[in-house]
Short mmCIF file of C-alpha atoms in Angstrom, two decimals:
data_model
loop_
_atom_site.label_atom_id
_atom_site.label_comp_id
_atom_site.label_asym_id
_atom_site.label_seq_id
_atom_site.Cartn_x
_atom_site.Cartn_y
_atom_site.Cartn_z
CA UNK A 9 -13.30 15.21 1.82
CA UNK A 10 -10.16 14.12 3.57
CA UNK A 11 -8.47 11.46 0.52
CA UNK A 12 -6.21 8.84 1.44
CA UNK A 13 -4.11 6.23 -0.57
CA UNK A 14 -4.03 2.39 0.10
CA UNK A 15 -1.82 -0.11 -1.26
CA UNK A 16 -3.25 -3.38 -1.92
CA UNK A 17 -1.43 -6.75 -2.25
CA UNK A 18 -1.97 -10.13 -2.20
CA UNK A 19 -0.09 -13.32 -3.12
CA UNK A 20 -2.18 -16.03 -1.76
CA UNK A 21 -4.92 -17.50 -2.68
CA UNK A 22 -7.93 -17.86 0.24
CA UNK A 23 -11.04 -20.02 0.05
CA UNK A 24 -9.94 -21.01 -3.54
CA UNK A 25 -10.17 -17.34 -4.35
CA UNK A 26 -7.42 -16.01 -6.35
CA UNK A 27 -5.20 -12.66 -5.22
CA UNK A 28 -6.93 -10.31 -7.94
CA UNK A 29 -10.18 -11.40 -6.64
CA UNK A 30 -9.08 -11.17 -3.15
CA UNK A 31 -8.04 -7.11 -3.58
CA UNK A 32 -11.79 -6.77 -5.67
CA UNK A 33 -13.27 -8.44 -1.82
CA UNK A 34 -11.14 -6.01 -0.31
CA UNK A 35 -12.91 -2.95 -2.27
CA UNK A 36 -16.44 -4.23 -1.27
CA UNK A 37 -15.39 -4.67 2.45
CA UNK A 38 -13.92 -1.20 2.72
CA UNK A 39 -17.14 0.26 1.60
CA UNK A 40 -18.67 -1.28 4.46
CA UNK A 41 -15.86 0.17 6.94
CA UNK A 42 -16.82 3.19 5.29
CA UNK A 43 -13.58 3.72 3.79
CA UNK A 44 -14.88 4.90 0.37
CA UNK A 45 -12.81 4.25 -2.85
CA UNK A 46 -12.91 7.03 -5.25
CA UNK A 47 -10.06 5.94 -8.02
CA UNK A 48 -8.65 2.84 -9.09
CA UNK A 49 -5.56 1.73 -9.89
CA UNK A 50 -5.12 -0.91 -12.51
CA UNK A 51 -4.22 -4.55 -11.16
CA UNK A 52 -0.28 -5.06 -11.42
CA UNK A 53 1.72 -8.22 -11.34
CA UNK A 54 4.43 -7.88 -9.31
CA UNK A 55 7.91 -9.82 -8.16
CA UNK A 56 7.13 -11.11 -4.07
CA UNK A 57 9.38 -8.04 -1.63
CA UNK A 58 12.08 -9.34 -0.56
CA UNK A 59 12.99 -10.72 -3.64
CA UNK A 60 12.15 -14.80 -3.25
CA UNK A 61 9.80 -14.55 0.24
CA UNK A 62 6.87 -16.06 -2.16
CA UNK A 63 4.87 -16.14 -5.50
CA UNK A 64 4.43 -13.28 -7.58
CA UNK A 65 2.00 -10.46 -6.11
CA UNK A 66 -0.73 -8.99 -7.22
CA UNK A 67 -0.85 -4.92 -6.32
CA UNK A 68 -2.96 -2.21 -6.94
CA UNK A 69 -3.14 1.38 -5.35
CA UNK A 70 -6.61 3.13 -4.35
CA UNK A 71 -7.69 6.53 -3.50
CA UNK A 72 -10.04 6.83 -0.83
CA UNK A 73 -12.57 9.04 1.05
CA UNK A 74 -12.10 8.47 4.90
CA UNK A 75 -14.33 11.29 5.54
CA UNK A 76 -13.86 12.71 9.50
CA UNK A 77 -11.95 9.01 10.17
CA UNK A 78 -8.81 9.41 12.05
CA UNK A 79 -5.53 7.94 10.71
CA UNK A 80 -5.41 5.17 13.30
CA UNK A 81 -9.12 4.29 12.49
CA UNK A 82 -8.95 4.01 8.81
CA UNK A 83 -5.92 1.95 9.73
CA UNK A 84 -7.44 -0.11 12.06
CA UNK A 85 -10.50 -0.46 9.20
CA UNK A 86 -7.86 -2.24 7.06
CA UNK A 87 -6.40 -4.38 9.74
CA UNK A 88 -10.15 -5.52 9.88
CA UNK A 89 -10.65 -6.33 5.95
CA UNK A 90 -7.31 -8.21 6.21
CA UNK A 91 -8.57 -10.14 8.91
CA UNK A 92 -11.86 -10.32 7.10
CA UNK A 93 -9.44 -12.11 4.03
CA UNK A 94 -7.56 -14.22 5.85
CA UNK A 95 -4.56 -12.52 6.69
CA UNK A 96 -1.94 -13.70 9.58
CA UNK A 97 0.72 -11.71 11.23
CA UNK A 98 3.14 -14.76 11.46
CA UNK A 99 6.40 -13.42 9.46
CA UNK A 100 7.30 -9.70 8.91
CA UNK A 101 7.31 -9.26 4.63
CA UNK A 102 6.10 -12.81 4.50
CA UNK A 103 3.50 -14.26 2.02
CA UNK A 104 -0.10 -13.06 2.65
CA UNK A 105 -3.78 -13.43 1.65
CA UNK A 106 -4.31 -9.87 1.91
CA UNK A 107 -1.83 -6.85 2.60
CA UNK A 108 -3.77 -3.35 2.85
CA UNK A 109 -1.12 -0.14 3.77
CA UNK A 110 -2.22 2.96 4.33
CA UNK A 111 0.34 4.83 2.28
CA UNK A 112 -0.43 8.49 3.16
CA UNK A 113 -3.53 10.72 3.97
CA UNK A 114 -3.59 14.32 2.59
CA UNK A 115 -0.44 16.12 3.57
CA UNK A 116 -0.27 14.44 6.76
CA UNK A 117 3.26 14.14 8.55
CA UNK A 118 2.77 11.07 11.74
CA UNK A 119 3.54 11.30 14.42
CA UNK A 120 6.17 14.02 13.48
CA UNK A 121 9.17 14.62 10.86
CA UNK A 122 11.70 13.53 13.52
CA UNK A 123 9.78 10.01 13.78
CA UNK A 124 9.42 10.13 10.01
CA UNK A 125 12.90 10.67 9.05
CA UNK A 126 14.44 7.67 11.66
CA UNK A 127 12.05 5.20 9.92
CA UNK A 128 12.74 6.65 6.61
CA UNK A 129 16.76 5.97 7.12
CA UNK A 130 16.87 2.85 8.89
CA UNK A 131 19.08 0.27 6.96
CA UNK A 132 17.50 -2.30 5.32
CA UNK A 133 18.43 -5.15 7.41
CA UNK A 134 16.55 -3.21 10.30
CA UNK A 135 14.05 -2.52 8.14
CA UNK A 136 13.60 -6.54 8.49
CA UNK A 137 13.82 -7.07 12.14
CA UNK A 138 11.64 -3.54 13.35
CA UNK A 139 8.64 -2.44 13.06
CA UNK A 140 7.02 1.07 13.79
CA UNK A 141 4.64 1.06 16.87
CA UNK A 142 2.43 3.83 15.84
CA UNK A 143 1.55 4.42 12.55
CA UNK A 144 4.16 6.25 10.37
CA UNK A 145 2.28 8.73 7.46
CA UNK A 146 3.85 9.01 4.55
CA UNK A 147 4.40 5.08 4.91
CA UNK A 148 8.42 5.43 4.94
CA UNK A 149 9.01 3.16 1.87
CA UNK A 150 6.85 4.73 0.04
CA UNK A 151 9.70 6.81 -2.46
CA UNK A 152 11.62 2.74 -2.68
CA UNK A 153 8.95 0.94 -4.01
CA UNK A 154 7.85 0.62 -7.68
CA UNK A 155 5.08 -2.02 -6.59
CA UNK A 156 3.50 1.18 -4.86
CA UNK A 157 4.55 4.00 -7.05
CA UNK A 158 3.67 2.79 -10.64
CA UNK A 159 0.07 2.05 -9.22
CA UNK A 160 -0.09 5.50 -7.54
CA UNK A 161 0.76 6.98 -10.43
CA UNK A 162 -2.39 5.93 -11.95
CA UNK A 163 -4.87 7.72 -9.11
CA UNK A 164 -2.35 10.48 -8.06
CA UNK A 165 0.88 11.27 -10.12
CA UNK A 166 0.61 14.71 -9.07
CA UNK A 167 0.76 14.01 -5.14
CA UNK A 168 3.45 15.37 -3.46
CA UNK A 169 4.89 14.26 -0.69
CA UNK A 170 5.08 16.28 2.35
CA UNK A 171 8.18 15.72 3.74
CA UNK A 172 10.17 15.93 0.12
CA UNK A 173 7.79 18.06 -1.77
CA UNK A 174 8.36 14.94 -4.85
CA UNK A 175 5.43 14.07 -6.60
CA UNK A 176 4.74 10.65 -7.06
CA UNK A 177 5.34 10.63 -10.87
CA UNK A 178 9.22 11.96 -9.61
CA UNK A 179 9.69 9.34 -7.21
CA UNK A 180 8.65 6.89 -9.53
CA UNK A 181 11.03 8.30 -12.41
CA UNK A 182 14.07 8.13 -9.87
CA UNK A 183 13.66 4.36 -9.62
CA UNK A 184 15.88 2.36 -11.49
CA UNK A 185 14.29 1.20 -14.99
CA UNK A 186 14.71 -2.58 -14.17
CA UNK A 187 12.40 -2.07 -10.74
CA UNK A 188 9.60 0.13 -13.04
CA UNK A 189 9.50 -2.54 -15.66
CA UNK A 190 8.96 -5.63 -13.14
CA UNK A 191 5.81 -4.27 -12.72
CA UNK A 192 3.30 -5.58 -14.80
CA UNK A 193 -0.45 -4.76 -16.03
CA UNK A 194 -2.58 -7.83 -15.80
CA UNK A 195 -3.92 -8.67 -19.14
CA UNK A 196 -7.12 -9.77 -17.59
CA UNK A 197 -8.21 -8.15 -14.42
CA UNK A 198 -11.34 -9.58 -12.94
CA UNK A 199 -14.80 -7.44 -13.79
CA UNK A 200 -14.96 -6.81 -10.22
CA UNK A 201 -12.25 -4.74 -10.00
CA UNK A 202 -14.24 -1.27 -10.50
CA UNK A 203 -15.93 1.30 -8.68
#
């Protein structure tokens, strides 16, 4: 079993569906790309990235068996669900129906360390304007981002990254305290959201 982690996210609502709903579609969909969830996450609310690009997000982090799938097929797999939700390309770190990142798979380093470690240290203003034209593994914001981490920590504290040998659970603790606590439990995920 090859396991891979994907971030979910969503901060629109589609059809009249709501963004917690939305990310339980997304779990039912996947199954039928046979991406395979095997852990769960809870459902976080989180502040929109960049700060003020839209409403509050909802986020959640999933484990997944991808079997013999290649990296650019499970990612093109998501790029379908989103599509399948509603999701449009328009604005980079915009507002979206449906946001599904393929965070990391195994140990795997893509395309190379070289690659990894320019998209890892590009300023943040660049960060806006660029984006990677092959896929990047470990996603390269991975060790920034509480809205990933604290879910992550629920299906895989113990990873450790492959570049930095930090488990997620030591990423996580090197955020600052402020970032951790912004995200936020629902107090009522939907009964959907389950294996």
């Amino acid at each position: 079993m090859t396991q891979a982690f994907v971030a979910l996210g969503s901060n629109l609502t589609s059809r009249n569906t709501a963004p917690a709903m939305i990310l339980s579609t997304a779990l039912k969909l996947l199954r039928l790309k046979e991406v395979v969830p095997t852990s769960l996450s809870f459902l976080y609310r989180t502040p929109a990235f960049p700060a003020g690009s839209g409403p509050d997000f909802v986020n959640a982090v999933i484990a997944v068996d991808v079997g013999d799938l290649l990296p650019a097929e499970v990612l093109s797999r998501l790029h379908m669900v989103e599509s399948a939700l509603g999701r449009e390309r328009s604005v980079r770190w915009g507002a979206r129906t449906a946001d599904l990142d393929l965070v990391a798979i195994g140990g795997a380093v893509l395309p190379e360390e070289a690659t990894w470690r320019r998209w890892r240290e590009l300023s943040p203003a660049r960060q806006q304007q660029e984006a990677p034209d092959t896929l990047v593994l470990p996603h390269p914001r991975l060790q920034d981002r509480a809205f990933v981490l604290v879910p992550m920590a629920d299906v895989a504290g113990d990873w450790r990254h492959p570049v930095t040998g930090l488990s997620v659970a030591e990423m996580l603790a090197s955020l600052p305290e402020a970032e951790r606590r912004g995200v936020v439990p629902l107090a009522a995920p939907p009964e959907e959201w389950r294996l």
